[in-house]
Every structure is written in structure tokens, then in C-alpha cells.
Coordinates of C-alpha atoms in Angstrom, one line a residue:
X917 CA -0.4 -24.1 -23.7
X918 CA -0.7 -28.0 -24.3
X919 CA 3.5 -28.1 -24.2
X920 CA 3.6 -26.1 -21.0
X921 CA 4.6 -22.7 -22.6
X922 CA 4.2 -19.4 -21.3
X923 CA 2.1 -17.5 -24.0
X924 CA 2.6 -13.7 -23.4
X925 CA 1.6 -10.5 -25.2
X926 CA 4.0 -6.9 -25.2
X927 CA 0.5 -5.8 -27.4
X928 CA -1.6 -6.7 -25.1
X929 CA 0.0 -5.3 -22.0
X930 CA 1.0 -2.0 -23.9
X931 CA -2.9 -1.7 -23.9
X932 CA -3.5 -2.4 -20.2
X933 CA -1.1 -0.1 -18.8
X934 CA -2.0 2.7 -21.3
X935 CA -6.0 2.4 -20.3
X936 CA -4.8 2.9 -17.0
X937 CA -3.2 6.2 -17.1
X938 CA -6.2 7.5 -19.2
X939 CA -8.3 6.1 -16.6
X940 CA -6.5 8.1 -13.9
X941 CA -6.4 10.9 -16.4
X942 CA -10.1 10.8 -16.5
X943 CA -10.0 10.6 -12.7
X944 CA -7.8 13.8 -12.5
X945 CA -9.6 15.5 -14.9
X946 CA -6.4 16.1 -17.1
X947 CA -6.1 16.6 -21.1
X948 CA -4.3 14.3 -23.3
X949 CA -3.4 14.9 -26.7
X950 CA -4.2 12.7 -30.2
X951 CA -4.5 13.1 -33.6
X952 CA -7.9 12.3 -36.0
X953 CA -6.4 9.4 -37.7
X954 CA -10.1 7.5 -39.5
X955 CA -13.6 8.8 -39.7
X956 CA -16.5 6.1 -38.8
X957 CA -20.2 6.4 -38.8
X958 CA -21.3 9.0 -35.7
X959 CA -17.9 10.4 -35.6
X960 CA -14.0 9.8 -35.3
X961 CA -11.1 8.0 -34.2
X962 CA -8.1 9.4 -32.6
X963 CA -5.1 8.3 -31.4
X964 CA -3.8 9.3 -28.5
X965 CA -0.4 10.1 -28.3
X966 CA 1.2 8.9 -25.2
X967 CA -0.2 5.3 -25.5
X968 CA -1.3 4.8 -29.1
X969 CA -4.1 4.1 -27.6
X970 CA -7.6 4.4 -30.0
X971 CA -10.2 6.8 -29.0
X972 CA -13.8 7.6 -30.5
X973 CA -14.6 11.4 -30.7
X974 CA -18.5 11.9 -31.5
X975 CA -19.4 14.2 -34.4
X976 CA -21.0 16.4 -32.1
X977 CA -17.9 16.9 -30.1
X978 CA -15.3 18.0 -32.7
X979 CA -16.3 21.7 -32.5
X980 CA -18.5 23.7 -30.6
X981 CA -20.0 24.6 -33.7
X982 CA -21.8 21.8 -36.3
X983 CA -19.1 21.1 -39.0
X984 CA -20.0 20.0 -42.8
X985 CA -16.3 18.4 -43.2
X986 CA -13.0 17.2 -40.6
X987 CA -10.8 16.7 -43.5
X988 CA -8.8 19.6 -42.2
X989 CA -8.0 18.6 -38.7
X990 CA -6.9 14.8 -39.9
X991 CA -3.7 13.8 -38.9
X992 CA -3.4 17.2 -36.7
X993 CA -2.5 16.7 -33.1
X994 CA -5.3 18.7 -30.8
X995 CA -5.7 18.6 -27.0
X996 CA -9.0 16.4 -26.0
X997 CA -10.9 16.0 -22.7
X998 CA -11.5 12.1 -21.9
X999 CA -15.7 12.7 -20.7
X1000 CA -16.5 8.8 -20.3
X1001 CA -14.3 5.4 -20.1
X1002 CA -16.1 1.8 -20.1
X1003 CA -13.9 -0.6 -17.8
X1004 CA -15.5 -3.6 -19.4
X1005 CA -15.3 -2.8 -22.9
X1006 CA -12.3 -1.1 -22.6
X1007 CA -14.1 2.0 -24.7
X1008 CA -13.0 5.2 -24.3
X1009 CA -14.4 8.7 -25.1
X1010 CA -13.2 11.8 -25.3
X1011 CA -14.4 15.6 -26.6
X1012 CA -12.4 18.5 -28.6
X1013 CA -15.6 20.7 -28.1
X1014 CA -15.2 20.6 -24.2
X1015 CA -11.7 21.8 -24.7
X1016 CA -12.5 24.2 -26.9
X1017 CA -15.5 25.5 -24.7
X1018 CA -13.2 26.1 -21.5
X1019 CA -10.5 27.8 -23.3
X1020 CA -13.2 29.9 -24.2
X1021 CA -14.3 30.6 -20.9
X1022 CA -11.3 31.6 -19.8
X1023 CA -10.8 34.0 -22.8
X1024 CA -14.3 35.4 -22.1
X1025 CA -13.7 36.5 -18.5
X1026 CA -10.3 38.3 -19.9
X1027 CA -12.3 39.8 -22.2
X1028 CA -14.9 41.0 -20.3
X1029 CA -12.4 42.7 -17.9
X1030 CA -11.3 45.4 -20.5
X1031 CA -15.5 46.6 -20.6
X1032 CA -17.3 48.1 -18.0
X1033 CA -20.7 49.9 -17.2
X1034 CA -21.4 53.1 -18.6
X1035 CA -19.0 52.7 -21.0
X1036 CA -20.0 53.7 -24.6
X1037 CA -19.4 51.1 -27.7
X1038 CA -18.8 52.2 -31.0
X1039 CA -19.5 50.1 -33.8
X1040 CA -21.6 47.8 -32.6
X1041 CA -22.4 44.9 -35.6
X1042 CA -25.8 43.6 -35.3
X1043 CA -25.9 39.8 -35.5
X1044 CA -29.8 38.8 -34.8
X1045 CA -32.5 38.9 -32.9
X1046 CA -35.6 37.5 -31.0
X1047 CA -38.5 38.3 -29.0
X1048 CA -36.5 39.8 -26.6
X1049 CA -33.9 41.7 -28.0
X1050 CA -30.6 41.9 -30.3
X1051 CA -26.9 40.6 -30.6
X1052 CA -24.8 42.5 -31.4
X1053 CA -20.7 41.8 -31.8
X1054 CA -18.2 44.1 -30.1
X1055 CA -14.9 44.5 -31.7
X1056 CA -15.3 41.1 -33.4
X1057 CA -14.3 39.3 -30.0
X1058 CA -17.5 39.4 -27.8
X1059 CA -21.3 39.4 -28.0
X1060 CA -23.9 41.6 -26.3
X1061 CA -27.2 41.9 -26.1
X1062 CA -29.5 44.7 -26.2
X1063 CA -32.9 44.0 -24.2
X1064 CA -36.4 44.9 -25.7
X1065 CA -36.9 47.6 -23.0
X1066 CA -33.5 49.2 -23.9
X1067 CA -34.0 49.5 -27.5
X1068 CA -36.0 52.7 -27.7
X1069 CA -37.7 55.2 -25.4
X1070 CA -40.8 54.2 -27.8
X1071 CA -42.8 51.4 -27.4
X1072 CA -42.1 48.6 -29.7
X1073 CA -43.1 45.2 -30.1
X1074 CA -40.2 43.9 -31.9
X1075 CA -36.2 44.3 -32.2
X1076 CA -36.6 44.3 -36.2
X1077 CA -38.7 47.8 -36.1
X1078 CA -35.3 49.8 -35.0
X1079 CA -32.4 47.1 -36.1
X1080 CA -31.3 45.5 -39.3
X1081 CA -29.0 42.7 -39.5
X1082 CA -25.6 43.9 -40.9
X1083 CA -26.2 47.8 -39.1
X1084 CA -23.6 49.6 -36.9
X1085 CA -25.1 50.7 -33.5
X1086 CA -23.5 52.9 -30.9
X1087 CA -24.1 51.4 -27.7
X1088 CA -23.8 51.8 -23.5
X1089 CA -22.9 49.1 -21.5
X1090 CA -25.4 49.0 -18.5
X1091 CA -24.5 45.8 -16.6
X1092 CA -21.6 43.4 -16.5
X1093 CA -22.6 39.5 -15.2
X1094 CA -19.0 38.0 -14.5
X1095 CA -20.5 34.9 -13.2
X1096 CA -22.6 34.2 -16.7
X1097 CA -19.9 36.3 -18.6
X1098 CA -22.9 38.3 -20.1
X1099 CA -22.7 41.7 -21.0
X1100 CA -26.0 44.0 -21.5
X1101 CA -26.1 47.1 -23.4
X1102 CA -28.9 50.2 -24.2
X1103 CA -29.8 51.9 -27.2
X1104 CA -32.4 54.3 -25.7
X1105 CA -30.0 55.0 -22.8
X1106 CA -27.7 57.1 -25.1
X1107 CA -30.8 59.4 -25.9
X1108 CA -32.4 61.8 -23.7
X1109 CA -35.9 60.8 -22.7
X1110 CA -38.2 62.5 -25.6
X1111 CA -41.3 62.2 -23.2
X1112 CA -39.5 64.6 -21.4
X1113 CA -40.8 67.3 -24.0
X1114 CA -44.5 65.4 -24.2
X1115 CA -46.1 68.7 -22.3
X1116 CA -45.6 70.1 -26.1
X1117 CA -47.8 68.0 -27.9
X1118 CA -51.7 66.9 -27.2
X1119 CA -54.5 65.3 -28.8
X1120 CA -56.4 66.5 -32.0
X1121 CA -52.8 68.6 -33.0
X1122 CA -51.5 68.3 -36.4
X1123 CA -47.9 67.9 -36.9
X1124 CA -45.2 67.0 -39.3
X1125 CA -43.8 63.3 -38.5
X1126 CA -41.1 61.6 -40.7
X1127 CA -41.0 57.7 -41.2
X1128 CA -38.4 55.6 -40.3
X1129 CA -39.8 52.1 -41.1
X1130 CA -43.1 50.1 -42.3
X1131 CA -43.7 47.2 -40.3
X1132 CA -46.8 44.7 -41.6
X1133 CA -49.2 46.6 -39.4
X1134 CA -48.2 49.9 -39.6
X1135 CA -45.7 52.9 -39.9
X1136 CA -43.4 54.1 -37.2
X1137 CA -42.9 57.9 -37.6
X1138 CA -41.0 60.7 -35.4
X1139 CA -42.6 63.8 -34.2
X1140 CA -39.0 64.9 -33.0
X1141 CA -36.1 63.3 -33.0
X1142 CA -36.2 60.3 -30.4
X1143 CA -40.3 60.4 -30.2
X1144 CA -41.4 57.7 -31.8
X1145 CA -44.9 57.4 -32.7
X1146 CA -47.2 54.1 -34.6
X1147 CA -49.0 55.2 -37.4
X1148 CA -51.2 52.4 -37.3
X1149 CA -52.3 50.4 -40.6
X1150 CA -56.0 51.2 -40.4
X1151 CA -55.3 54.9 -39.7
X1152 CA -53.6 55.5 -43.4
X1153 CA -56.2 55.6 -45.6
X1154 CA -59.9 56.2 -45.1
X1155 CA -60.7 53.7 -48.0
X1156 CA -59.5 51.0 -46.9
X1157 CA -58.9 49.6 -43.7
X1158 CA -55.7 47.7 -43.6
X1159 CA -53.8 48.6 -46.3
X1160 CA -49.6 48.1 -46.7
X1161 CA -47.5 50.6 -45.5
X1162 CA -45.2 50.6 -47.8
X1163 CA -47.4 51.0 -50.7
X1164 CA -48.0 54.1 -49.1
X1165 CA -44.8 55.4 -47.3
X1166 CA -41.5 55.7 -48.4
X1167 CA -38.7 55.5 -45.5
X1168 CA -37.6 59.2 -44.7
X1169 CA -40.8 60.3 -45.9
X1170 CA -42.9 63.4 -44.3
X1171 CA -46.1 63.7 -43.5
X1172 CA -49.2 65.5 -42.0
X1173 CA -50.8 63.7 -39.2
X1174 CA -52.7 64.1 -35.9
X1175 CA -51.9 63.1 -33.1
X1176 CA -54.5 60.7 -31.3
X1177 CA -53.6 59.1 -27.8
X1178 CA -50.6 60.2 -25.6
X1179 CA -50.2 57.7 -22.9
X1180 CA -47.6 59.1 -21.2
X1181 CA -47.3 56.0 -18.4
X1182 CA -46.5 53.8 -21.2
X1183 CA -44.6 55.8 -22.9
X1184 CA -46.7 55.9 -26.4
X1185 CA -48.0 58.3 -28.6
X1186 CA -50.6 57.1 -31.6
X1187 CA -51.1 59.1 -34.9
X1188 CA -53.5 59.1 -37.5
X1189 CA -52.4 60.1 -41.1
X1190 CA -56.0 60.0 -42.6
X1191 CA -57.9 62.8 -40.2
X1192 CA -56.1 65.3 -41.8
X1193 CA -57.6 64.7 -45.0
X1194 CA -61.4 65.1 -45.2
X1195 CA -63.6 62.0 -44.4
X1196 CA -64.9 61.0 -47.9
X1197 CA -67.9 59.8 -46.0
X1198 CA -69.1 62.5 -44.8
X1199 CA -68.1 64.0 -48.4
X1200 CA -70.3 61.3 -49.6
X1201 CA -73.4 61.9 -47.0
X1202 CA -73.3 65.8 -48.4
X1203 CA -74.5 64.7 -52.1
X1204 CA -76.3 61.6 -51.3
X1205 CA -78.8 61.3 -48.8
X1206 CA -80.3 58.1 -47.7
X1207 CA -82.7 57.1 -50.7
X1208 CA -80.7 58.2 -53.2
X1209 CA -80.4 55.6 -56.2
X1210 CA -76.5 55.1 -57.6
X1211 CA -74.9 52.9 -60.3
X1212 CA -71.8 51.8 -58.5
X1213 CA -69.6 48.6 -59.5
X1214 CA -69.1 45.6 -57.6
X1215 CA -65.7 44.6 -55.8
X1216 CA -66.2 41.8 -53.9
X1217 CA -68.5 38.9 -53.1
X1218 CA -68.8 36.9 -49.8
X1219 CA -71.3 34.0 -48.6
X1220 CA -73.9 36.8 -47.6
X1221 CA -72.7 39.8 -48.4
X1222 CA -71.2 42.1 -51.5
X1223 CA -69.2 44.9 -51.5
X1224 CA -69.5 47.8 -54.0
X1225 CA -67.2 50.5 -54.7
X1226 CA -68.1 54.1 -54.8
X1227 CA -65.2 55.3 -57.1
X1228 CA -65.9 59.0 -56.7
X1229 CA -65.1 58.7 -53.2
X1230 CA -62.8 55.9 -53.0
X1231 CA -64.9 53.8 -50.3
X1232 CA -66.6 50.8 -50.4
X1233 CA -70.3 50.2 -49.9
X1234 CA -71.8 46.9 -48.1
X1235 CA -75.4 44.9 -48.9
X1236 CA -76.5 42.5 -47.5
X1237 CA -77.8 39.3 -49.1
X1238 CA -81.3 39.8 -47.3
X1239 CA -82.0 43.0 -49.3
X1240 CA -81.1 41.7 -52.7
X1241 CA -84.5 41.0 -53.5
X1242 CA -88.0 40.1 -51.9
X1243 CA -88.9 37.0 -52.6
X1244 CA -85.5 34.9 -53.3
X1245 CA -83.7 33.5 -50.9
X1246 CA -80.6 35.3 -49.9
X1247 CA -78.0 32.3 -50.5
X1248 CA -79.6 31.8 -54.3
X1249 CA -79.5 35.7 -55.0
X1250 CA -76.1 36.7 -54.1
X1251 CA -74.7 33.8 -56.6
X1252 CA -76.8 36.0 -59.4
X1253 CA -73.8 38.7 -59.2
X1254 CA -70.2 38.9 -59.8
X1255 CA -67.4 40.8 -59.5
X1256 CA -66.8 43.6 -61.5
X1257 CA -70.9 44.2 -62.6
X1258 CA -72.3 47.6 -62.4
X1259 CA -75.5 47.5 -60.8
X1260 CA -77.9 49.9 -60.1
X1261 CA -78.5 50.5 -55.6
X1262 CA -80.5 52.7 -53.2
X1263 CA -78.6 54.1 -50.2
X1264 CA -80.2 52.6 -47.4
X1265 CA -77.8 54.0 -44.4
X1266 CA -74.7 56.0 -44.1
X1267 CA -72.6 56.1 -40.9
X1268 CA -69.4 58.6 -41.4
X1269 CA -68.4 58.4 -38.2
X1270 CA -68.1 54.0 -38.5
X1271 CA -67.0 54.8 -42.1
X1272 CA -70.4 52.5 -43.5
X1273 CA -72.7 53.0 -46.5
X1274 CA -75.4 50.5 -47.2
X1275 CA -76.8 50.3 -50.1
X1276 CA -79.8 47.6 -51.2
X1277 CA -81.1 46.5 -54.5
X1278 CA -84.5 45.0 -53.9
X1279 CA -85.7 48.7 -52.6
X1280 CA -85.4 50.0 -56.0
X1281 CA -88.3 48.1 -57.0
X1282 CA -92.1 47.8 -55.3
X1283 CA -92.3 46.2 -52.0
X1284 CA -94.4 43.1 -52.1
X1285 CA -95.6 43.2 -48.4
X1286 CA -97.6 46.4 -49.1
X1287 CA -100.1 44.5 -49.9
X1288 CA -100.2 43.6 -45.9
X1289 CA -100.0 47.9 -44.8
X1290 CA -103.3 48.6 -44.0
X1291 CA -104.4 45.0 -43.7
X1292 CA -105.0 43.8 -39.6
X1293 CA -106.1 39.9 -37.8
X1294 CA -109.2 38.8 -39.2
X1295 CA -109.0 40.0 -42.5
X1296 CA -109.7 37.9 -45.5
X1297 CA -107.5 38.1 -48.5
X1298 CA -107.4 35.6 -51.6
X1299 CA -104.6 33.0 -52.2
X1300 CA -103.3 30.8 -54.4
X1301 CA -102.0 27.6 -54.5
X1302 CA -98.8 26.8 -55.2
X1303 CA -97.4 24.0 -53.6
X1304 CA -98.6 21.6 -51.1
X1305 CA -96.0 19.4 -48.5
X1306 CA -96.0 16.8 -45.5
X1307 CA -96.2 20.5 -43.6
X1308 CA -99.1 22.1 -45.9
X1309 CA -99.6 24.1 -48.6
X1310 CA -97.6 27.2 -49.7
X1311 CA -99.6 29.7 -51.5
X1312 CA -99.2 33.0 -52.5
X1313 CA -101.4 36.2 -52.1
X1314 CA -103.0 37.0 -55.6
X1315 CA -100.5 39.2 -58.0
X1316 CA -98.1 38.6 -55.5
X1317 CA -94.6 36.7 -55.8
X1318 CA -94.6 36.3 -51.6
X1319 CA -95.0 33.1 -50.5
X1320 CA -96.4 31.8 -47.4
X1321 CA -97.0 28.0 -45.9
X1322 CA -100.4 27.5 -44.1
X1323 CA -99.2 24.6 -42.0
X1324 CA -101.8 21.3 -41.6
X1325 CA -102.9 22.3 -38.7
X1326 CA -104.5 25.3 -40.0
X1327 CA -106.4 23.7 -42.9
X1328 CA -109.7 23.4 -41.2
X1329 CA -111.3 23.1 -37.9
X1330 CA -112.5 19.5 -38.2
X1331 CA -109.2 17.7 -37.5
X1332 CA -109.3 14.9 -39.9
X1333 CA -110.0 17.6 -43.1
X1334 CA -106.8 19.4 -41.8
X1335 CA -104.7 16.2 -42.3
X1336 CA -106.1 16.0 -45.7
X1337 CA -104.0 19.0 -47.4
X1338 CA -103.9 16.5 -50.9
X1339 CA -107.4 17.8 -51.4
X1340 CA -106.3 21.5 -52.3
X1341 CA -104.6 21.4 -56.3
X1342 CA -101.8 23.8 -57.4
X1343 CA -103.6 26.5 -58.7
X1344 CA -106.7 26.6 -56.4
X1345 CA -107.9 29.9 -55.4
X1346 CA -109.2 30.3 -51.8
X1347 CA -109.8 32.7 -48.7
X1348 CA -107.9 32.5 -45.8
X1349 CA -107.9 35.0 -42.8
X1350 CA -104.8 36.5 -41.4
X1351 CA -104.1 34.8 -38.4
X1352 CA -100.9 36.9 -37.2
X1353 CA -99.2 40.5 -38.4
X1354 CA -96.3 42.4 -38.0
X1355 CA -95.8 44.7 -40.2
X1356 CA -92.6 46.4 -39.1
X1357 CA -90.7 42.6 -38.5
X1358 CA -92.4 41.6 -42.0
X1359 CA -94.2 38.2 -40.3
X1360 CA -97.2 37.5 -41.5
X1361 CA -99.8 33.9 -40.5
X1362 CA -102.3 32.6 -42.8
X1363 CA -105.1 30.5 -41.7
X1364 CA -108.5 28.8 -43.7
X1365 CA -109.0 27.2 -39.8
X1366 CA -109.6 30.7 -38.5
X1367 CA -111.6 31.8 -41.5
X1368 CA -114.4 29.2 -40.7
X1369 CA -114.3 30.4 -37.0
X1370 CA -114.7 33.4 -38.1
X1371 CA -117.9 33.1 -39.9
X1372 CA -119.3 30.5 -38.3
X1373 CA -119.4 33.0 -34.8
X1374 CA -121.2 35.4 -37.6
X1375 CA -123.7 33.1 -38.8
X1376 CA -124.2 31.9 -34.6
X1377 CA -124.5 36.1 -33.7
X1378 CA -126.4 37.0 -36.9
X1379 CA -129.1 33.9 -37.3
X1380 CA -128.9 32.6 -33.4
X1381 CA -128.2 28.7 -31.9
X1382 CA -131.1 27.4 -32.5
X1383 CA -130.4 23.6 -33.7
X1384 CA -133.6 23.4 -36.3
X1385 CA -132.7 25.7 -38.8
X1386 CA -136.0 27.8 -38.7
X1387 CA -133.5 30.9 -38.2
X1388 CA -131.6 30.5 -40.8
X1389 CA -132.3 32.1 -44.3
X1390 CA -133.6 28.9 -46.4
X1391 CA -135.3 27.4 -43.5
X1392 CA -139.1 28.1 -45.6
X1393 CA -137.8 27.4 -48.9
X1394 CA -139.6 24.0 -49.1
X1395 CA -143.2 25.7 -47.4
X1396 CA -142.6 29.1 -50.4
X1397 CA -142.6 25.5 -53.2
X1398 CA -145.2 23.4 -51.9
X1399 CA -147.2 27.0 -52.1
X1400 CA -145.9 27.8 -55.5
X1401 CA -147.2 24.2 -56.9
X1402 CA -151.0 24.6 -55.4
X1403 CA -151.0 28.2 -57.0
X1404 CA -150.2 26.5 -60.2
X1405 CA -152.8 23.9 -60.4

């Protein structure tokens, strides 16, 4: 200092000589023991024992597992691995986890030595599962896993249809991976292969099959034991399509079904529950035939479409919006129903076989477009207005509700009368001809332009071209008067 002393520091050099043996500690690769001695933000302190020396543990490498509390290993010497030292800052950081983690490793390949394959494991506890397969715990000291393709001789799509969490399995060990420390196990390796017996069953036969669980799109059921079959959601009921399982099936349950694809490459054998009962459609085609008129009550409404059930069969009928009515339009005429009326419907198709009945309303009552059935091009029929637009004029044949737009361009055959549509009044009465027909696709063109074609090529055939008139049928009206007057005087 100032007076020529010496300052020195026993703290100071304690510190210096203890970062350097945990710095060649780190080099080595050796443990050192400390105790937790103050929690901080991200983690803890510990002391290590040798040198006194402070240490910062992160939270994330206390355990090898996330802990809610430390409390319990403060002021409890542990062994640490030093994973990262700052010479500048003089920081040091160290890891219980990585510790823990190789002692584990070493446990694991100990324990793995007592197993090997074919051996069978009893008591199997199952811990989870995923996408491709299930944990299970053997003898509470190592896991295993069962793969998706060992799980059953039946084709599944998920661990969850054969295990629950919390069951006891019995299981074969199949391969042992001492470098990973993984052991694999089967479930369907413990059974003999049921397709083995497949030459027993085929297509079209009824059996007996008992379930043994209801997934959300289906039932699995046994034929035998070990041959699984999927009873598939839309093959339960013929009234419904989808329906739940379980609403249906009780676990353990038997019941009749038949038997619908064996695929015997994959390994898979389909069922159907509901051909063994009769088809209530074609129950229904056998007392109603198409044009038959039925009160039926309404149980369900879409944008363009309701749905009506037929409650003496169970199924459901469909109509569309388009034959609600004749004149409406299909959007305005399905908002005229709701749910739970009882209307009266004429069967207008049914289709056992796609398990469809369709039923209309508007066919109850007199088609409009009659009118139109014997009617051809060329033919004249009265209108009247209704409407007129920027397009034309909407009229509507007379004691008809059908409505029809003659568009501008059809108004007449002098161009500058056509553009003038303001001239025709809502309520006019006029002839038009029928420009274009199609009975069957209901499309039918209306035309006053094609009207004065029409009779002007009659009056051209019937009278002739001649430009002066004398042809025509008043062409001596004015000689017959001036005769008349000289006869009177």
C-alpha cells in the first residue's frame, strides 16, 4: 500500500487453489461432493465439501425427474458432476441429475442381465402408451415395451383397444438391446396364431362372437378365443349409421353376427351385427311402393335438406329442398319446417340395398308445369304480368303460380321497342310463343319477339310480298265506302 505493506489474503488464496482442483476435477472427469446450502432464482447453491467452495446446481439438474420442492435434500451431502467451469468468472456448475443418470446406467445393464429372450414375464404392470405401443414395468425395477405389431395377432390401430392402464399382462421377452439397454416384449407371441384355424370360417357365415371392448368407431369381438374381429360402428344398427358402441354392447356381451371380409394377408376378419336382422328397408319397400303418401315426423333440418323419420321401421327418410314445393325457392321453403312437425310425404325412391328412402312434399299436390305436357315450340299461350326488371319482365302463365322472365331481348323484333320493357304494366295480359321446351329437365323459353316472327311469316305466306297492300284483306275498304256513299245519294 501507500506505507509499503504487503496486503495479503488466506480467503482469497483458499479460493484460488480450491478452483483449481475442481478445474482438474472437471478435466478428469471426477465427482465431488457438496451439500444444498440456499435456493436462488433458476436453481441452487451447494457447497462443496473439500474447498468450501460455492457451486450453482440448475433446477433442471437436481433430479432426473422435475421436482415441485428441494427442501428435503437441504443441508444433505450428495455426489455432483462438475459439467461446466468459467475461468474468468470464476463460476462453476455442476449436476446431481448426471450422477444420478449414470448410476442408473450401470444399474440398468445389471438388471438387464438377469432377463433374456424367450423368457416369459408374469405380472407385467401397464404404465402407458402411444402410437406405437405399451410400457409396461417388470418387477417394479425395469421398463419394457410392447410394440404395436406384438400386441395381438388381430389387427389394431391402437395399444388402448387390448390394454388398460393399471392391468397385469403376461409377457415374452423377444429381444434384448444391451447397447440401448432396451428390452422388447410380445403379447400375441404367447398365443397360438388364430388364423391358423381361418380355413373354418368364410364369408356370409353367421356366428356367435363375444365383445371385449367398444372403441369410438366400433366393437372388437372374438369368434374364438385369440380371433379378433371389428364390428364396425356403421355395421350395428340398420337405422343409423354411426351410432356408439357402447350404447349398444356391453363388454362380455354375445352376439349374432356375419361374417363379411377375411383378409387373410393382413390378418383381419370384418363382421356385421345388423345382416342378421332383417333390412327394415326392404321391410319398408314390401308395404310401400314408390307413390305411396305417409304422415311421417321430421328429425332433422339442414341448409337443403330434411330428414324424416319412419318410426315403424326405425329409419330415416331424406327430401330434398328442390321438391318441397313448385314454385318457392328451395332456401325460403325448407325454413317453413321444423323439427319435430308431422307432415304429410309421397315416396318418391327407395333403395334397400343403399339403405335410402326419398320422400317429397310438393308431389302431393298438382304439378304446375302440366300445363307445358302437350304443349311444343311455336305455341302461343297467355301470360301475365307480374314484374318487370333491368333484365325484363317476369310473367306468369294464366292460373298458374310458375313464373318465368322473358329477357329484353325478346320483347320485340324492332330493337329499340325491346329496350323499352317499362311499356308492359303489372297485370298486362299478352301472348307470347314458346321459344324453347324440355319437358323432362322442366326448362321452358318465352318469347313475344318470336311471336311477331311467327305471324308475320303467316301474313307474308298467306297474303304474299307485295309492298302495296292490294293483297291484304282491307286493301278495298275505302273503294266498298266511296261506293256505299254514291248508292246513298
Amino acid at each position: 500500500d501507500s506505507s509499503g505493506n504487503v496486503v495479503v489474503s488466506a480467503i482469497k488464496a483458499n479460493k484460488i487453489k480450491g478452483f483449481n482442483e475442481l478445474k482438474k476435477k472437471f478435466e478428469s472427469g471426477e465427482n465431488i461432493k457438496g451439500k444444498f446450502i440456499q435456493k436462488i432464482k433458476g436453481g441452487v447453491i451447494i457447497e462443496d465439501t473439500e474447498t468450501k467452495l460455492g457451486c450453482f446446481c440448475p433446477g433442471s439438474q437436481v433430479d432426473t425427474r422435475p421436482l415441485k420442492s428441494f427442501d428435503h435434500l437441504m443441508n444433505t451431502e450428495q455426489e455432483f458432476k462438475i459439467i461446466k467451469i468459467d475461468t474468468q468468472r470464476g463460476n462453476i456448475l455442476v449436476s446431481r441429475r448426471e450422477v444420478i443418470s449414470s448410476s442408473k446406467a450401470e444399474d440398468k445393464s445389471k438388471i438387464i442381465e438377469k432377463y433374456s429372450v424367450g423368457m416369459v414375464l408374469d405380472n407385467c404392470i401397464c404404465k402407458g402408451w402411444s402410437s406405437f405401443g405399451t410400457f409396461f414395468e417388470v418387477n417394479g425395477e425395469i421398463d419394457v415395451l410392447c410394440h404395436l405389431a406384438e400386441t395381438s395377432h388381430s389387427r389394431i390401430s391402437h395399444p388402448d383397444e387390448v390394454f388398460s392402464i393399471g392391468e397385469k399382462h403376461q409377457l415374452k421377452i423377444i429381444a434384448i438391446d444391451t447397447i440401448k439397454k432396451q428390452i422388447s416384449v410380445s403379447k400375441k407371441a404367447l398365443a397360438p396364431d388364430p388364423f391358423e384355424n381361418i380355413s373354418n370360417y368364410e364369408v356370409g357365415k353367421i356366428c356367435k362372437a363375444k365383445i371385449i371392448k367398444n372403441v369410438p368407431y366400433g366393437s372388437f369381438a372374438e369368434i374364438e378365443p385369440g380371433l379378433t374381429c371389428l364390428l364396425h360402428s356403421s355395421e350395428i344398427s340398420w337405422g343409423k349409421k354411426n351410432v356408439a358402441p357402447e350404447k349398444f354392447f356391453k363388454v362380455n356381451q354375445i352376439i349374432d353376427c356375419k361374417i363379411t371380409e377375411i383378409d387373410k394377408e393382413k390378418k383381419r376378419v370384418a363382421i356385421s351385427h345388423k345382416l342378421v336382422t332383417e333390412n327394415p328397408y326392404e321391410s319398408f319397400s314390401k308395404k310401400y311402393k314408390v307413390g305411396s303418401t305417409i304422415k311421417v315426423k321430421i328429425s332433422n333440418i339442414k341448409d337443403l335438406s330434411m330428414y324424416a323419420e319412419f318410426e315403424e321401421f326405425n329409419i330415416t327418410g331424406f327430401c330434398h329442398a328442390n321438391d318441397l314445393s313448385y314454385s318457392g325457392k328451395p332456401e325460403d321453403d325448407v325454413k317453413k319446417f321444423k323439427k319435430g312437425d308431422e307432415i304429410e310425404v309421397k315416396v318418391l325412391e327407395i333403395k334397400p340395398e343403399d339403405q335410402r328412402v326419398k320422400f317429397g312434399v310438393k308431389q302431393l299436390g298438382n304439378d304446375p308445369f302440366e300445363i307445358f305436357k302437350d304443349k311444343k315450340v311455336n305455341d302461343i299461350i297467355t301470360v301475365k304480368v307480374k314484374s318487370t326488371n333491368s333484365k325484363g319482365i317476369i310473367v306468369s302463365p294464366e292460373g298458374n303460380a310458375l313464373e318465368f322472365l322473358i329477357k329484353k331481348s325478346e320483347l320485340a323484333i324492332n330493337a329499340e321497342e325491346a329496350r323499352n320493357y317499362n311499356r308492359f304494366q303489372i297485370g298486362d295480359r299478352l301472348d307470347v310463343a314458346i321459344s324453347d321446351l324440355s319437358f323432362e329437365k322442366r326448362k321452358v323459353s318465352l318469347s313475344v319477339k318470336l311471336l311477331e316472327k311467327n305471324l308475320n311469316a303467316e301474313a307474308v305466306s298467306k297474303f304474299g310480298s307485295n309492298v302495296s297492300g292490294k293483297n291484304l284483306p282491307f286493301s278495298s275498304l275505302s273503294e266498298k265506302l266511296d261506293n256505299k256513299k254514291k248508292e246513298d245519294k
